[in-house]
Amino acid sequence: MSGGTTATGATAAESGTGTNAAEPGAGTVAAGSGEGPGRPRGKPRVPGPPEGTPARSRGREIEGYRGLAAISTVVFHTWQQYWRYDEDGGHPPLDDPYLGSLISLEVIDLFFVMSAYLLTISYARAAIDGGSTRPAGAFLFRRAIRIVPLYFLAVLLVWAVRNPTLPGNWLDLAEHLTFTHVFDKQRIFFTLGPSWSLSLEVIFYGALVLLGPAAARLCGRFARRRARVVVCATGCVLLFAVPVVWIAVAHYALGVPHTDWPVYFGPQARFGGFAAGMALAVLTVALGDRGKLGPAAAGALSLASVTGLYLLSMQSAPENFTFTFYHPLASVLWFVLLLSTVHVRRQARWHAVLRSRWLTGVGLVSYSLYIWHEPVLLELYDSGLVPSGQDGFALAVPVVLAVSLAVAALSYRVVEYPFSLLGRLRDGRGRSREFYPAPLPGAGGRGLRD
């Protein structure tokens, strides 16, 4: 299984929040407790919002989106597994173009937009309204403990099962462990098919810690807030334009087919989703409390974006215009959908669905769901625990979802959550946290270090 021409991002996700929210998947992890510098001993630290989460954000709605996107990804990859090919071409498991367009609606760009939005907020505030940015080391440390432990565990386990004798496909393992498999046309979907999107997440993290502080320094030269907003917005537009130009040149000028995966799946082609998320962060910071949408306007925008996404999926066919520019176009529509969710005066009725406990629960474990659902699907299919014929697709979907969610919940509790606690080892400035401070001057007695 190729992992889809869509996948998720993790990612997510991504990713994941907690400190992010979007990794293709990933749940929100509250800041750790502990005593920071300048706080009197004995006074508990009030947990702050997740890293990257804007004040008064619609965090639970975003968690709900993440849950929906993760479920959609599982259904889509099950749909892919049941496709059949012969001399007449490919045949979907259900011969219904309307249902097929819904199932094959790609959500990977939603993960990218959410991830970039949540992680760029603090940089946008620093650039537009002044202030400092989180040190790169602290940011990358939190991203690493959020992404790497579960990813490495899954890659090593799945690779070992599929390569029972050494040396096995050692190049595949090396590329996955270094997040470089997205550049390998042959192995991009090996081991963990959907994990190609995590390569893009990691590249985005590196780009953000370079571009974010640079934007803040550049904007510091402008006295007028409007000028700083224009600078940030222009940067986002340019970042969005790069993959559009790349895709146009690759497809129309060079005639590169869509099956040349690194050309169309690499960061040079897929950065549009991240650029759209960064633009959303800039826009919400620039507007502040101004221009917030009422329920009617938010509902209309949401309906328009969802309709556009569905039509985009319906009209997409290999090598046509919609297919070629699907991801930049989808990123814009996801941008509109998220704007109509996060920049509102009050919660709309349909937001209640996104905030429901079951959906936010799926969002919490969505990174694990994203990582494990393909190995679960293939194991169930190969062992005969789900039907192999195309008419078995309808039965396979709930079975794969149920087992994948159970595995994801266990994975979150055993791997994701414990490793997230490592974030408490460093304070907000990236310095090692002091868990055993010396007694205050004049307090008398002996300190714990004595």
Short mmCIF file of C-alpha atoms in Angstrom, two decimals:
data_model
loop_
_atom_site.label_atom_id
_atom_site.label_comp_id
_atom_site.label_asym_id
_atom_site.label_seq_id
_atom_site.Cartn_x
_atom_site.Cartn_y
_atom_site.Cartn_z
CA MET A 1 0.00 0.00 0.00
CA SER A 2 1.43 3.33 -0.97
CA GLY A 3 0.27 5.25 2.01
CA GLY A 4 -1.96 7.19 -0.23
CA THR A 5 -1.47 9.98 -2.54
CA THR A 6 -2.84 11.90 0.31
CA ALA A 7 -1.98 10.73 3.78
CA THR A 8 -2.28 13.03 6.64
CA GLY A 9 0.04 14.61 8.27
CA ALA A 10 0.29 13.42 11.36
CA THR A 11 0.53 14.16 10.84
CA ALA A 12 0.04 15.35 11.48
CA ALA A 13 -0.34 15.61 11.82
CA GLU A 14 0.16 17.23 12.70
CA SER A 15 1.21 17.16 14.89
CA GLY A 16 0.00 17.61 17.20
CA THR A 17 -0.28 20.29 19.46
CA GLY A 18 0.43 20.25 22.79
CA THR A 19 2.45 22.24 21.85
CA ASN A 20 1.28 22.28 18.44
CA ALA A 21 -1.73 20.87 17.17
CA ALA A 22 -1.41 19.72 14.19
CA GLU A 23 1.00 17.32 13.58
CA PRO A 24 -0.88 15.19 11.87
CA GLY A 25 -2.69 14.29 14.63
CA ALA A 26 -1.47 14.89 18.01
CA GLY A 27 -3.12 15.86 21.12
CA THR A 28 -2.84 18.85 23.33
CA VAL A 29 -0.43 18.56 26.19
CA ALA A 30 -0.67 21.18 28.86
CA ALA A 31 2.41 22.93 30.09
CA GLY A 32 4.10 21.25 32.99
CA SER A 33 3.96 22.53 36.50
CA GLY A 34 6.92 23.52 38.55
CA GLU A 35 8.46 26.62 40.02
CA GLY A 36 10.02 29.08 37.64
CA PRO A 37 12.42 31.92 38.33
CA GLY A 38 10.99 34.80 40.29
CA ARG A 39 7.93 32.94 41.59
CA PRO A 40 7.65 32.60 45.37
CA ARG A 41 8.01 29.09 46.62
CA GLY A 42 4.80 27.46 47.66
CA LYS A 43 2.77 29.27 45.01
CA PRO A 44 1.57 26.74 42.42
CA ARG A 45 2.25 27.51 38.84
CA VAL A 46 -0.90 28.07 36.83
CA PRO A 47 -0.71 25.93 33.70
CA GLY A 48 -0.63 28.02 30.55
CA PRO A 49 -2.17 27.24 27.21
CA PRO A 50 -0.47 24.72 24.96
CA GLU A 51 2.59 25.96 23.13
CA GLY A 52 1.56 27.69 19.97
CA THR A 53 -2.08 28.00 20.96
CA PRO A 54 -3.39 31.55 20.66
CA ALA A 55 -5.20 33.12 23.59
CA ARG A 56 -8.94 32.49 23.50
CA SER A 57 -8.35 30.05 20.66
CA ARG A 58 -10.90 27.53 19.58
CA GLY A 59 -8.62 24.75 20.75
CA ARG A 60 -11.30 22.10 21.16
CA GLU A 61 -12.72 22.80 17.71
CA ILE A 62 -9.27 22.32 16.21
CA GLU A 63 -8.93 19.08 18.16
CA GLY A 64 -12.25 18.07 16.64
CA TYR A 65 -10.99 18.85 13.14
CA ARG A 66 -7.96 16.76 13.86
CA GLY A 67 -10.17 13.87 14.92
CA LEU A 68 -12.28 14.13 11.77
CA ALA A 69 -9.19 14.31 9.59
CA ALA A 70 -7.66 11.25 11.25
CA ILE A 71 -10.86 9.22 10.78
CA SER A 72 -11.06 10.36 7.17
CA THR A 73 -7.50 9.20 6.62
CA VAL A 74 -8.21 5.71 7.96
CA VAL A 75 -11.30 5.39 5.75
CA PHE A 76 -9.42 6.65 2.70
CA HIS A 77 -6.52 4.25 3.10
CA THR A 78 -8.97 1.37 3.59
CA TRP A 79 -10.63 2.55 0.36
CA GLN A 80 -7.25 2.44 -1.36
CA GLN A 81 -6.60 -1.08 -0.09
CA TYR A 82 -9.77 -2.32 -1.77
CA TRP A 83 -9.11 -0.78 -5.19
CA ARG A 84 -8.58 -3.33 -7.94
CA TYR A 85 -6.64 -2.85 -11.18
CA ASP A 86 -6.89 -4.70 -14.48
CA GLU A 87 -6.38 -4.03 -18.17
CA ASP A 88 -9.32 -1.61 -18.08
CA GLY A 89 -7.80 0.51 -15.31
CA GLY A 90 -8.64 0.99 -11.65
CA HIS A 91 -11.93 0.05 -10.02
CA PRO A 92 -13.01 1.48 -6.66
CA PRO A 93 -14.70 -0.79 -4.11
CA LEU A 94 -17.96 1.17 -4.46
CA ASP A 95 -19.08 2.33 -7.88
CA ASP A 96 -20.53 5.61 -6.66
CA PRO A 97 -18.66 8.73 -7.85
CA TYR A 98 -20.35 10.97 -5.28
CA LEU A 99 -19.42 8.78 -2.34
CA GLY A 100 -16.00 8.18 -3.87
CA SER A 101 -15.37 11.92 -4.08
CA LEU A 102 -16.21 12.26 -0.39
CA ILE A 103 -14.01 9.37 0.71
CA SER A 104 -11.08 10.47 -1.46
CA LEU A 105 -11.22 14.09 -0.29
CA GLU A 106 -7.64 14.59 0.83
CA VAL A 107 -7.09 16.06 4.30
CA ILE A 108 -3.31 16.15 4.46
CA ASP A 109 -3.28 19.88 3.78
CA LEU A 110 -5.63 20.45 6.73
CA PHE A 111 -3.00 18.95 9.01
CA PHE A 112 -0.33 21.19 7.49
CA VAL A 113 -2.47 24.34 7.78
CA MET A 114 -3.38 23.61 11.41
CA SER A 115 0.20 22.80 12.35
CA ALA A 116 1.61 25.95 10.77
CA TYR A 117 -1.15 28.14 12.21
CA LEU A 118 -0.64 27.01 15.79
CA LEU A 119 3.14 27.04 15.68
CA THR A 120 3.42 30.39 13.91
CA ILE A 121 1.13 32.34 16.26
CA SER A 122 3.88 33.25 18.72
CA TYR A 123 6.23 34.35 15.92
CA ALA A 124 3.47 36.42 14.32
CA ARG A 125 2.82 38.17 17.61
CA ALA A 126 6.50 38.89 18.10
CA ALA A 127 6.83 40.29 14.59
CA ILE A 128 3.65 42.38 14.58
CA ASP A 129 3.23 43.43 18.20
CA GLY A 130 6.77 43.12 19.49
CA GLY A 131 8.28 40.79 22.07
CA SER A 132 10.69 37.92 22.06
CA THR A 133 10.46 34.55 20.37
CA ARG A 134 11.05 31.16 21.89
CA PRO A 135 14.68 30.03 21.49
CA ALA A 136 15.13 27.63 18.59
CA GLY A 137 16.56 24.97 20.87
CA ALA A 138 13.52 25.04 23.15
CA PHE A 139 11.12 24.92 20.21
CA LEU A 140 12.91 22.01 18.52
CA PHE A 141 13.23 20.14 21.82
CA ARG A 142 9.47 20.23 22.31
CA ARG A 143 8.85 19.23 18.70
CA ALA A 144 11.29 16.34 19.03
CA ILE A 145 9.70 14.84 22.13
CA ARG A 146 6.31 15.25 20.48
CA ILE A 147 7.18 13.56 17.19
CA VAL A 148 10.27 11.39 17.42
CA PRO A 149 9.68 8.74 20.15
CA LEU A 150 6.48 7.29 18.69
CA TYR A 151 7.72 7.65 15.12
CA PHE A 152 11.02 5.88 15.78
CA LEU A 153 9.27 3.11 17.71
CA ALA A 154 6.80 2.49 14.89
CA VAL A 155 9.43 2.62 12.14
CA LEU A 156 11.77 0.22 13.94
CA LEU A 157 8.98 -2.20 14.81
CA VAL A 158 7.35 -2.29 11.37
CA TRP A 159 10.69 -2.40 9.57
CA ALA A 160 11.89 -5.31 11.77
CA VAL A 161 8.72 -7.30 11.07
CA ARG A 162 9.04 -6.75 7.32
CA ASN A 163 12.81 -7.39 7.28
CA PRO A 164 13.22 -10.51 9.43
CA THR A 165 16.72 -11.24 8.15
CA LEU A 166 19.60 -8.78 8.20
CA PRO A 167 20.77 -6.59 6.63
CA GLY A 168 17.29 -6.14 5.19
CA ASN A 169 16.42 -2.98 3.32
CA TRP A 170 18.81 -0.91 5.39
CA LEU A 171 18.56 2.13 3.10
CA ASP A 172 14.81 2.28 3.69
CA LEU A 173 15.39 2.24 7.45
CA ALA A 174 18.10 4.89 7.30
CA GLU A 175 15.95 7.20 5.20
CA HIS A 176 12.95 6.85 7.50
CA LEU A 177 14.99 7.47 10.62
CA THR A 178 16.44 10.63 9.06
CA PHE A 179 13.11 11.80 7.61
CA THR A 180 14.59 11.82 4.10
CA HIS A 181 12.42 9.10 2.53
CA VAL A 182 10.21 11.79 0.98
CA PHE A 183 13.04 12.39 -1.53
CA ASP A 184 13.30 8.73 -2.58
CA LYS A 185 10.94 7.84 -5.44
CA GLN A 186 11.17 4.12 -4.69
CA ARG A 187 10.95 4.12 -0.89
CA ILE A 188 8.82 7.18 -0.12
CA PHE A 189 5.87 4.95 0.88
CA PHE A 190 7.85 2.04 2.35
CA THR A 191 7.52 0.87 5.97
CA LEU A 192 4.97 3.50 7.10
CA GLY A 193 3.29 4.84 3.99
CA PRO A 194 1.68 7.98 5.49
CA SER A 195 4.88 8.98 7.27
CA TRP A 196 6.13 10.92 4.23
CA SER A 197 4.17 13.87 5.63
CA LEU A 198 6.24 13.82 8.81
CA SER A 199 9.31 14.53 6.70
CA LEU A 200 7.60 17.74 5.60
CA GLU A 201 6.64 18.57 9.19
CA VAL A 202 10.26 18.26 10.31
CA ILE A 203 11.44 20.41 7.40
CA PHE A 204 8.81 23.00 8.31
CA TYR A 205 10.07 23.11 11.91
CA GLY A 206 13.55 23.89 10.66
CA ALA A 207 12.23 26.57 8.32
CA LEU A 208 10.09 28.13 11.04
CA VAL A 209 12.90 28.55 13.56
CA LEU A 210 14.85 30.38 10.87
CA LEU A 211 12.07 32.44 9.32
CA GLY A 212 10.18 33.32 12.51
CA PRO A 213 12.96 35.18 14.34
CA ALA A 214 14.17 36.70 11.05
CA ALA A 215 10.68 38.09 10.41
CA ALA A 216 10.56 39.51 13.94
CA ARG A 217 13.91 41.26 13.46
CA LEU A 218 12.91 42.63 10.07
CA CYS A 219 9.57 43.90 11.31
CA GLY A 220 11.30 45.59 14.24
CA ARG A 221 12.66 48.13 11.75
CA PHE A 222 9.16 49.40 10.96
CA ALA A 223 7.45 51.80 13.33
CA ARG A 224 3.94 51.37 11.93
CA ARG A 225 2.02 48.22 12.78
CA ARG A 226 0.40 48.15 9.34
CA ALA A 227 3.82 47.97 7.71
CA ARG A 228 4.77 45.03 9.92
CA VAL A 229 1.58 43.23 8.97
CA VAL A 230 2.27 43.82 5.28
CA VAL A 231 5.79 42.43 5.62
CA CYS A 232 4.55 39.25 7.31
CA ALA A 233 1.65 38.79 4.90
CA THR A 234 3.90 39.31 1.89
CA GLY A 235 6.29 36.67 3.18
CA CYS A 236 3.44 34.17 3.51
CA VAL A 237 2.22 34.91 -0.02
CA LEU A 238 5.71 34.39 -1.42
CA LEU A 239 6.07 31.10 0.44
CA PHE A 240 2.72 29.99 -0.95
CA ALA A 241 3.70 31.02 -4.49
CA VAL A 242 6.87 28.88 -4.53
CA PRO A 243 5.12 25.48 -4.73
CA VAL A 244 2.54 26.84 -7.19
CA VAL A 245 5.30 27.91 -9.56
CA TRP A 246 7.22 24.68 -8.98
CA ILE A 247 4.17 22.54 -9.81
CA ALA A 248 3.38 24.59 -12.91
CA VAL A 249 6.92 24.30 -14.24
CA ALA A 250 7.22 20.59 -13.42
CA HIS A 251 3.88 19.69 -15.00
CA TYR A 252 3.46 22.06 -17.93
CA ALA A 253 7.03 22.96 -18.86
CA LEU A 254 8.92 19.75 -18.05
CA GLY A 255 6.09 17.23 -18.40
CA VAL A 256 6.91 15.41 -15.17
CA PRO A 257 4.16 12.80 -14.50
CA HIS A 258 2.31 12.79 -11.20
CA THR A 259 3.86 9.42 -10.33
CA ASP A 260 7.27 11.05 -9.86
CA TRP A 261 6.53 11.23 -6.15
CA PRO A 262 9.42 13.35 -4.82
CA VAL A 263 8.66 16.05 -7.38
CA TYR A 264 5.08 16.48 -6.21
CA PHE A 265 5.33 15.28 -2.60
CA GLY A 266 8.50 17.09 -1.57
CA PRO A 267 8.57 20.35 0.40
CA GLN A 268 9.06 22.39 -2.76
CA ALA A 269 5.61 21.21 -3.92
CA ARG A 270 3.72 20.84 -0.65
CA PHE A 271 4.80 23.89 1.36
CA GLY A 272 1.61 25.70 0.33
CA GLY A 273 -0.31 24.16 3.23
CA PHE A 274 2.22 25.46 5.74
CA ALA A 275 2.27 28.88 4.07
CA ALA A 276 -1.53 29.04 4.31
CA GLY A 277 -1.37 28.20 8.02
CA MET A 278 1.27 30.85 8.59
CA ALA A 279 -0.91 33.37 6.75
CA LEU A 280 -3.84 32.43 8.99
CA ALA A 281 -1.70 33.10 12.06
CA VAL A 282 -0.62 36.47 10.67
CA LEU A 283 -4.20 37.41 9.81
CA THR A 284 -5.65 36.52 13.21
CA VAL A 285 -2.88 38.38 15.03
CA ALA A 286 -3.24 41.39 12.74
CA LEU A 287 -7.01 41.54 13.25
CA GLY A 288 -6.97 40.85 16.96
CA ASP A 289 -10.54 41.28 18.20
CA ARG A 290 -11.58 43.18 15.10
CA GLY A 291 -13.68 41.73 12.31
CA LYS A 292 -14.74 38.60 14.15
CA LEU A 293 -17.41 36.63 12.34
CA GLY A 294 -20.92 36.12 13.56
CA PRO A 295 -22.57 32.67 13.42
CA ALA A 296 -24.27 33.36 10.07
CA ALA A 297 -21.10 34.59 8.34
CA ALA A 298 -19.00 31.82 9.87
CA GLY A 299 -21.54 29.21 8.78
CA ALA A 300 -21.67 30.58 5.24
CA LEU A 301 -17.87 30.60 4.91
CA SER A 302 -17.61 27.10 6.32
CA LEU A 303 -20.26 25.77 3.97
CA ALA A 304 -18.59 27.45 1.00
CA SER A 305 -15.17 26.00 1.86
CA VAL A 306 -16.50 22.47 2.45
CA THR A 307 -18.46 22.62 -0.79
CA GLY A 308 -15.38 23.82 -2.62
CA LEU A 309 -13.30 20.99 -1.18
CA TYR A 310 -15.87 18.41 -2.25
CA LEU A 311 -16.09 19.83 -5.78
CA LEU A 312 -12.29 19.89 -5.92
CA SER A 313 -12.21 16.20 -5.08
CA MET A 314 -14.99 15.41 -7.57
CA GLN A 315 -13.34 17.24 -10.46
CA SER A 316 -9.85 15.90 -9.80
CA ALA A 317 -8.57 13.37 -12.33
CA PRO A 318 -4.93 12.43 -13.08
CA GLU A 319 -3.05 15.19 -14.88
CA ASN A 320 -5.97 17.63 -15.21
CA PHE A 321 -5.76 21.18 -13.83
CA THR A 322 -7.69 20.41 -10.65
CA PHE A 323 -5.54 17.37 -9.94
CA THR A 324 -2.30 19.21 -10.67
CA PHE A 325 -3.04 22.14 -8.37
CA TYR A 326 -5.20 20.23 -5.90
CA HIS A 327 -3.07 20.87 -2.85
CA PRO A 328 -2.54 24.64 -3.19
CA LEU A 329 -6.25 25.05 -3.90
CA ALA A 330 -7.23 22.80 -1.01
CA SER A 331 -4.90 24.73 1.32
CA VAL A 332 -6.75 27.96 0.54
CA LEU A 333 -10.10 26.30 1.26
CA TRP A 334 -8.85 24.81 4.53
CA PHE A 335 -7.57 28.30 5.41
CA VAL A 336 -11.11 29.66 4.93
CA LEU A 337 -12.65 26.84 6.97
CA LEU A 338 -10.28 27.37 9.90
CA LEU A 339 -10.73 31.15 9.73
CA SER A 340 -14.48 30.67 10.06
CA THR A 341 -13.80 28.55 13.15
CA VAL A 342 -11.11 30.43 15.08
CA HIS A 343 -12.00 34.07 14.30
CA VAL A 344 -15.58 34.19 15.51
CA ARG A 345 -17.43 36.25 18.11
CA ARG A 346 -19.10 33.25 19.73
CA GLN A 347 -19.43 29.55 19.28
CA ALA A 348 -21.78 28.52 16.47
CA ARG A 349 -24.14 25.57 16.76
CA TRP A 350 -22.15 23.37 14.45
CA HIS A 351 -19.06 23.95 16.60
CA ALA A 352 -20.70 21.76 19.23
CA VAL A 353 -20.01 18.75 17.01
CA LEU A 354 -16.32 19.62 16.83
CA ARG A 355 -16.22 20.07 20.61
CA SER A 356 -17.94 16.76 21.37
CA ARG A 357 -16.05 14.53 23.74
CA TRP A 358 -15.81 11.54 21.42
CA LEU A 359 -14.40 13.61 18.55
CA THR A 360 -11.90 15.56 20.64
CA GLY A 361 -10.90 12.22 22.15
CA VAL A 362 -10.06 10.94 18.69
CA GLY A 363 -8.20 14.20 18.08
CA LEU A 364 -6.17 13.64 21.22
CA VAL A 365 -4.88 10.26 20.00
CA SER A 366 -4.87 11.16 16.30
CA TYR A 367 -1.08 11.18 15.94
CA SER A 368 -0.96 7.59 17.18
CA LEU A 369 -3.92 6.77 14.95
CA TYR A 370 -2.12 8.26 11.99
CA ILE A 371 1.05 6.30 12.72
CA TRP A 372 -0.49 2.90 13.42
CA HIS A 373 -3.57 2.64 11.19
CA GLU A 374 -1.74 1.42 8.07
CA PRO A 375 0.12 -1.46 9.79
CA VAL A 376 -3.15 -2.40 11.52
CA LEU A 377 -5.04 -2.32 8.20
CA LEU A 378 -2.47 -4.47 6.41
CA GLU A 379 -2.26 -6.97 9.27
CA LEU A 380 -6.04 -7.36 9.43
CA TYR A 381 -6.23 -7.72 5.66
CA ASP A 382 -3.34 -10.17 5.27
CA SER A 383 -4.49 -12.34 8.16
CA GLY A 384 -8.02 -12.61 6.80
CA LEU A 385 -9.65 -10.81 9.71
CA VAL A 386 -11.41 -8.54 7.23
CA PRO A 387 -12.85 -9.68 3.86
CA SER A 388 -10.52 -9.48 0.88
CA GLY A 389 -13.16 -8.99 -1.82
CA GLN A 390 -14.28 -5.52 -2.82
CA ASP A 391 -17.72 -6.13 -1.37
CA GLY A 392 -16.02 -6.43 2.02
CA PHE A 393 -15.03 -2.76 2.10
CA ALA A 394 -18.11 -1.67 4.05
CA LEU A 395 -17.38 -4.23 6.77
CA ALA A 396 -13.66 -3.56 6.80
CA VAL A 397 -14.04 0.16 7.57
CA PRO A 398 -15.61 -0.16 11.06
CA VAL A 399 -13.32 -3.06 11.96
CA VAL A 400 -10.15 -1.20 10.92
CA LEU A 401 -11.35 1.96 12.68
CA ALA A 402 -12.18 0.13 15.91
CA VAL A 403 -8.89 -1.75 16.10
CA SER A 404 -6.83 1.25 15.03
CA LEU A 405 -8.48 3.48 17.64
CA ALA A 406 -7.83 0.90 20.36
CA VAL A 407 -4.18 0.68 19.35
CA ALA A 408 -3.95 4.48 19.15
CA ALA A 409 -5.42 4.93 22.63
CA LEU A 410 -2.92 2.46 24.07
CA SER A 411 -0.08 4.08 22.14
CA TYR A 412 -1.01 7.52 23.43
CA ARG A 413 -1.11 6.35 27.04
CA VAL A 414 2.06 4.25 26.89
CA VAL A 415 4.26 6.30 24.53
CA GLU A 416 2.99 9.77 23.66
CA TYR A 417 1.86 10.99 27.06
CA PRO A 418 4.89 9.77 29.08
CA PHE A 419 7.34 11.31 26.62
CA SER A 420 5.39 14.56 26.60
CA LEU A 421 6.29 14.94 30.28
CA LEU A 422 9.90 15.44 29.24
CA GLY A 423 8.82 18.95 28.27
CA ARG A 424 8.90 19.79 31.97
CA LEU A 425 12.67 19.40 31.97
CA ARG A 426 13.00 22.85 30.36
CA ASP A 427 11.37 26.15 31.13
CA GLY A 428 9.80 28.53 28.62
CA ARG A 429 13.23 29.92 27.69
CA GLY A 430 14.67 26.52 26.93
CA ARG A 431 16.83 26.35 30.03
CA SER A 432 17.04 23.32 32.27
CA ARG A 433 14.35 23.60 34.91
CA GLU A 434 15.48 23.77 38.53
CA PHE A 435 13.44 21.25 40.47
CA TYR A 436 15.33 21.67 43.75
CA PRO A 437 15.93 25.38 44.23
CA ALA A 438 18.13 26.69 47.00
CA PRO A 439 16.33 28.21 50.01
CA LEU A 440 15.49 31.90 49.80
CA PRO A 441 18.00 34.25 51.48
CA GLY A 442 17.32 34.50 55.17
CA ALA A 443 14.93 31.60 55.19
CA GLY A 444 17.19 29.54 57.44
CA GLY A 445 17.39 25.79 57.51
CA ARG A 446 19.07 23.56 55.10
CA GLY A 447 18.17 23.20 51.41
CA LEU A 448 17.43 19.94 49.70
CA ARG A 449 20.85 20.07 48.11
CA ASP A 450 22.65 20.14 51.44
#
